[in-house]
Short mmCIF file of C-alpha atoms in Angstrom, two decimals:
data_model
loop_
_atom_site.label_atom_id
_atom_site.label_comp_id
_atom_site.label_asym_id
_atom_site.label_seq_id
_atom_site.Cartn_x
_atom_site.Cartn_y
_atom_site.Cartn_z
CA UNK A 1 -50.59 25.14 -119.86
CA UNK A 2 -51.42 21.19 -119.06
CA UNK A 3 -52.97 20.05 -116.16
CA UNK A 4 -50.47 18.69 -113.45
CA UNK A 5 -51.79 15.52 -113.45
CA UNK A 6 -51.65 15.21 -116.99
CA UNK A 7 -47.87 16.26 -116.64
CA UNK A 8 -47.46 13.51 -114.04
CA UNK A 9 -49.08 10.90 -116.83
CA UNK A 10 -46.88 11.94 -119.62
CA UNK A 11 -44.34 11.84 -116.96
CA UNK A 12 -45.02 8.50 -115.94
CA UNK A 13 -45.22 7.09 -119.96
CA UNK A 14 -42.41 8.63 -121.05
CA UNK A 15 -40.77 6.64 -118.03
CA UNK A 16 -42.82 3.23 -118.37
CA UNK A 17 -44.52 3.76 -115.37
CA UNK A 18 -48.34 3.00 -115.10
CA UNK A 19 -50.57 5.43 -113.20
CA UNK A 20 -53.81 4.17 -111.58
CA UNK A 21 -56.78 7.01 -112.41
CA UNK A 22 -56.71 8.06 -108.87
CA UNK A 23 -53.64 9.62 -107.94
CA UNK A 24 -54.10 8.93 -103.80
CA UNK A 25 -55.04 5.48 -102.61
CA UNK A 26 -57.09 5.78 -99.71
CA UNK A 27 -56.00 2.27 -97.26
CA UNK A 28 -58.94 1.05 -95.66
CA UNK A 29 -58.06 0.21 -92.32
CA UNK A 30 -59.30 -3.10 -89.59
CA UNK A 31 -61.63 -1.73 -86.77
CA UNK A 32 -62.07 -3.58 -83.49
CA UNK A 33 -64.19 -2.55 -80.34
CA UNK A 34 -62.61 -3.10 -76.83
CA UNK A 35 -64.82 -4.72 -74.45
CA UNK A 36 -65.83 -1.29 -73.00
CA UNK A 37 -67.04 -0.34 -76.65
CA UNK A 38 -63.88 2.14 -77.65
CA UNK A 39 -63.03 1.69 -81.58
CA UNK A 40 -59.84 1.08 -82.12
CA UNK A 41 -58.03 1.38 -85.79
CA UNK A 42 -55.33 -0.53 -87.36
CA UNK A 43 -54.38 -0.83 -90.87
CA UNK A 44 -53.91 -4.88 -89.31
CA UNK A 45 -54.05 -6.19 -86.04
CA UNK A 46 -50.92 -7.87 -85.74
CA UNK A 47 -47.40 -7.40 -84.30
CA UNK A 48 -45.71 -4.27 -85.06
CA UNK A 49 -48.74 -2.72 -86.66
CA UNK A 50 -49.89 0.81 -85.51
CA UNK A 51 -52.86 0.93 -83.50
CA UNK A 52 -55.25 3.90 -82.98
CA UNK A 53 -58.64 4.83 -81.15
CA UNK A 54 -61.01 6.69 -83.39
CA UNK A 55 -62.59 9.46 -82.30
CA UNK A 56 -65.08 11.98 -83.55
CA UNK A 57 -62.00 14.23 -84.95
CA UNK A 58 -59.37 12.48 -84.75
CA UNK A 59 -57.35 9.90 -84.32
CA UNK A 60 -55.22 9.11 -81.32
CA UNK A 61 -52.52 6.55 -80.52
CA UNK A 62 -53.60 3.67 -78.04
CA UNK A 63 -51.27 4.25 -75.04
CA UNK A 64 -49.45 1.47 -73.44
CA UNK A 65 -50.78 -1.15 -71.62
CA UNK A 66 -53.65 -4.42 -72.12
CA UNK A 67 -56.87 -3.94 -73.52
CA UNK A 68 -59.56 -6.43 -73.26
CA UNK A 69 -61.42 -7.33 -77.12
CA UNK A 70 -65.15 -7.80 -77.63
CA UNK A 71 -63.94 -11.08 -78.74
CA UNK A 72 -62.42 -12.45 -75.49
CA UNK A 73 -58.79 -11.94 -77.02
CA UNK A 74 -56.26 -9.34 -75.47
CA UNK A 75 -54.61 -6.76 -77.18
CA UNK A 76 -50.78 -5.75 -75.63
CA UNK A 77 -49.52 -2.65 -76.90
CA UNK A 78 -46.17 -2.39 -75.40
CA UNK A 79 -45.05 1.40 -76.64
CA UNK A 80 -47.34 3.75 -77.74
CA UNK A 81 -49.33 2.73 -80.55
CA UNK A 82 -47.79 -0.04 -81.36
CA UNK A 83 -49.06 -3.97 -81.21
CA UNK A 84 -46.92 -6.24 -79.09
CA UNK A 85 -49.31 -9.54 -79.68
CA UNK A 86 -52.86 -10.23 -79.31
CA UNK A 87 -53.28 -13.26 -77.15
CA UNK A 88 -56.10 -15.54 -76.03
CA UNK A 89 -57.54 -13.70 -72.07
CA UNK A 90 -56.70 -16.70 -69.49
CA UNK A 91 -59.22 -17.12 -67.04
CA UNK A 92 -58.68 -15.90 -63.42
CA UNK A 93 -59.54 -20.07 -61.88
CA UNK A 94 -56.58 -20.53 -64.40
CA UNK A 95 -54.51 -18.25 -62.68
CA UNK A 96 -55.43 -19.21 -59.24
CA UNK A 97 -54.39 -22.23 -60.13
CA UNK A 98 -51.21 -21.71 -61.41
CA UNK A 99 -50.46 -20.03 -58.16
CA UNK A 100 -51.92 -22.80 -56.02
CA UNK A 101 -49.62 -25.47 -57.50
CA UNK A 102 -46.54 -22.98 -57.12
CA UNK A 103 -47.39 -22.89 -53.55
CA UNK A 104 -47.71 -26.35 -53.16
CA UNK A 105 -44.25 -27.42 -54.87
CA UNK A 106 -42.93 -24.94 -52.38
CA UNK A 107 -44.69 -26.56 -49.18
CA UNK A 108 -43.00 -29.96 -48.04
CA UNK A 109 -43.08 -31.77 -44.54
CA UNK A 110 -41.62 -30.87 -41.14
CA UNK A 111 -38.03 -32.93 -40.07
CA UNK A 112 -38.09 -34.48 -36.82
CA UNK A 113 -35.65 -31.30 -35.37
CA UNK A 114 -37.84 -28.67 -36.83
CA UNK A 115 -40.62 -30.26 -34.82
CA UNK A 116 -38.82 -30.83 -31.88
CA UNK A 117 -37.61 -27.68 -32.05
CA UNK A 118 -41.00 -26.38 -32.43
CA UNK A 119 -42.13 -28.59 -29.45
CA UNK A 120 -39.76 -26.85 -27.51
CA UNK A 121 -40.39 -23.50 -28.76
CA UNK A 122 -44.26 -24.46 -26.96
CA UNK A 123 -43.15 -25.69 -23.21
CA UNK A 124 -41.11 -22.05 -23.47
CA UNK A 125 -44.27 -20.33 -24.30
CA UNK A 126 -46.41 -22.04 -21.90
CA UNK A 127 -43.94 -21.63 -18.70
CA UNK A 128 -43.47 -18.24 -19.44
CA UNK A 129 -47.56 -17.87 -19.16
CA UNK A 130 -47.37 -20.24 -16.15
CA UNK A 131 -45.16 -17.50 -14.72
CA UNK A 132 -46.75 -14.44 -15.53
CA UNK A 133 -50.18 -16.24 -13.76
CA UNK A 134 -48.22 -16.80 -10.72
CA UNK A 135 -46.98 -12.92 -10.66
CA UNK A 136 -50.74 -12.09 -10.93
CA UNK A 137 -51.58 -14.50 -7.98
CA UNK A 138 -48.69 -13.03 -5.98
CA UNK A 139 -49.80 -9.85 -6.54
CA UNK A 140 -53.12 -10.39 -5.67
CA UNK A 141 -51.53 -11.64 -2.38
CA UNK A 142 -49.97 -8.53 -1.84
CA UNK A 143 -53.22 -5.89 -2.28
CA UNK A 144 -55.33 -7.78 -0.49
CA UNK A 145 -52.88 -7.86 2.65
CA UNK A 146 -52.06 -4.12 2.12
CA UNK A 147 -55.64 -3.23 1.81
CA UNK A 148 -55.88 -5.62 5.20
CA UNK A 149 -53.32 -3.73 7.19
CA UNK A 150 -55.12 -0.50 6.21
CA UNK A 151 -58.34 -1.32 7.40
CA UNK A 152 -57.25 -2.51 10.70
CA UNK A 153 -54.87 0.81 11.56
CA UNK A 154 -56.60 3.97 13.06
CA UNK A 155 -56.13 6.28 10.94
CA UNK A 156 -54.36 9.87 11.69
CA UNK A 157 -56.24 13.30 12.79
CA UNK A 158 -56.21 14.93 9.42
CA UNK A 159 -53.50 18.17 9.23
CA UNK A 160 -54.75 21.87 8.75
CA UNK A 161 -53.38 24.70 7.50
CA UNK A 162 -52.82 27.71 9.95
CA UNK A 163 -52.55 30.67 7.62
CA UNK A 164 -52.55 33.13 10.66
CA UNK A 165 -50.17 31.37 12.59
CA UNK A 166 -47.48 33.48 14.54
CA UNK A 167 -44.70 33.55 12.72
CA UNK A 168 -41.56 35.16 13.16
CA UNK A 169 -38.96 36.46 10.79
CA UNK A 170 -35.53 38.07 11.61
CA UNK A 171 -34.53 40.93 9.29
CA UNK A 172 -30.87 40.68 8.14
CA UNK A 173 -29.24 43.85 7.89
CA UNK A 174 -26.04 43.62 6.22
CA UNK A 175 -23.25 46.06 6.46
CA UNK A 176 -24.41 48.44 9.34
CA UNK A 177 -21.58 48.38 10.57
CA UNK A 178 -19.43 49.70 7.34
CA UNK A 179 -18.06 53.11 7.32
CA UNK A 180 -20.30 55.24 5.28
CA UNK A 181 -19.10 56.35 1.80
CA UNK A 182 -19.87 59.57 -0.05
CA UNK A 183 -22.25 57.60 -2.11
CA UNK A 184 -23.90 56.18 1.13
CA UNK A 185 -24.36 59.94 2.23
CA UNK A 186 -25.85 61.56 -0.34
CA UNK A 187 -28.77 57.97 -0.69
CA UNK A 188 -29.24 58.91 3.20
CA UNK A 189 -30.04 62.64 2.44
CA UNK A 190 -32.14 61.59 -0.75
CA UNK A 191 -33.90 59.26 1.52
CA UNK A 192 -34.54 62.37 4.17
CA UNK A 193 -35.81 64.54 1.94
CA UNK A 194 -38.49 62.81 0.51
CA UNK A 195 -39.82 61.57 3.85
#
């Protein structure tokens, strides 16, 4: 009996195809370290290529998001393990000033009616604090000629309680007058009895 390889080269000749002496091609794949120091594996780093981290027993896909390079580039993998682009990092004084002159072709001058109106939204403001300073004075006014009239009235004897005052109370007897029932009889009885 041959050797299956052998069977695949006889195979292969009897076909026209050539076969390379090793029958699995190992591809050597691009390693790059994030700026944290994770290794990360790709058989290229470009678009659409598959993109791993290595670890000590495996491999495992890079999950979605941006990862900052060693080499100051950025690597977006958009779905899991997968390469969207690798771009150049912008700076963050680029940013801020992208965001600065957005802000500023949004700003533009005050019409004459927006500051009048303005103007007028101010003599509101301050009349209504002119107002509420006047209510203070006013009340002031009023405590200290309350306090005033206070001072200058005698005051009263103070009250006291009288817990063993004489005090009467009426008993109300109802229906003394009624003509007694059976039932009324035999409580009266009850009642003599026990007495």
């Amino acid at each position: 009996m041959k050797n299956p390889l052998e069977m695949l080269k006889e195979i292969k000749s009897v076909l026209g195809i050539e076969l390379s002496e090793t029958p699995t091609e190992e591809t050597k794949l691009a390693q790059m370290t994030l700026e944290n120091g994770t290794i990360i594996e790709a058989e290229e780093f470009a678009p659409e290529a598959e993109v791993f981290i290595v670890t000590e027993e495996d491999k495992i896909a890079l999950p979605v998001g941006e990862y900052a390079l060693e080499d100051g580039m950025i690597l977006v993998v958009e779905a899991e393990g997968i390469i969207k682009e690798i771009k150049e990092a912008t700076s963050e004084e680029e940013v801020v000033e992208e965001e600065v002159e957005a802000a500023e072709e949004e700003m533009s001058y005050a019409t004459k009616e927006e500051l009048a109106e303005v103007k007028s939204m101010i003599e509101e403001i301050k009349a209504m604090i002119k107002d509420k300073e006047d209510m203070a004075a006013q009340t002031a006014e009023v405590e200290a000629q309350v306090k005033e009239e206070l001072s200058s009235t005698p005051a009263a004897a103070p009250l006291k309680h009288n817990p063993e005052g004489n005090v009467e109370t009426k008993k109300v007897t109802f229906g003394q007058n009624r003509p007694q029932s059976i039932q009324d009889r035999v409580f009266a009885r009850i009642a003599n009895i026990q007495k």
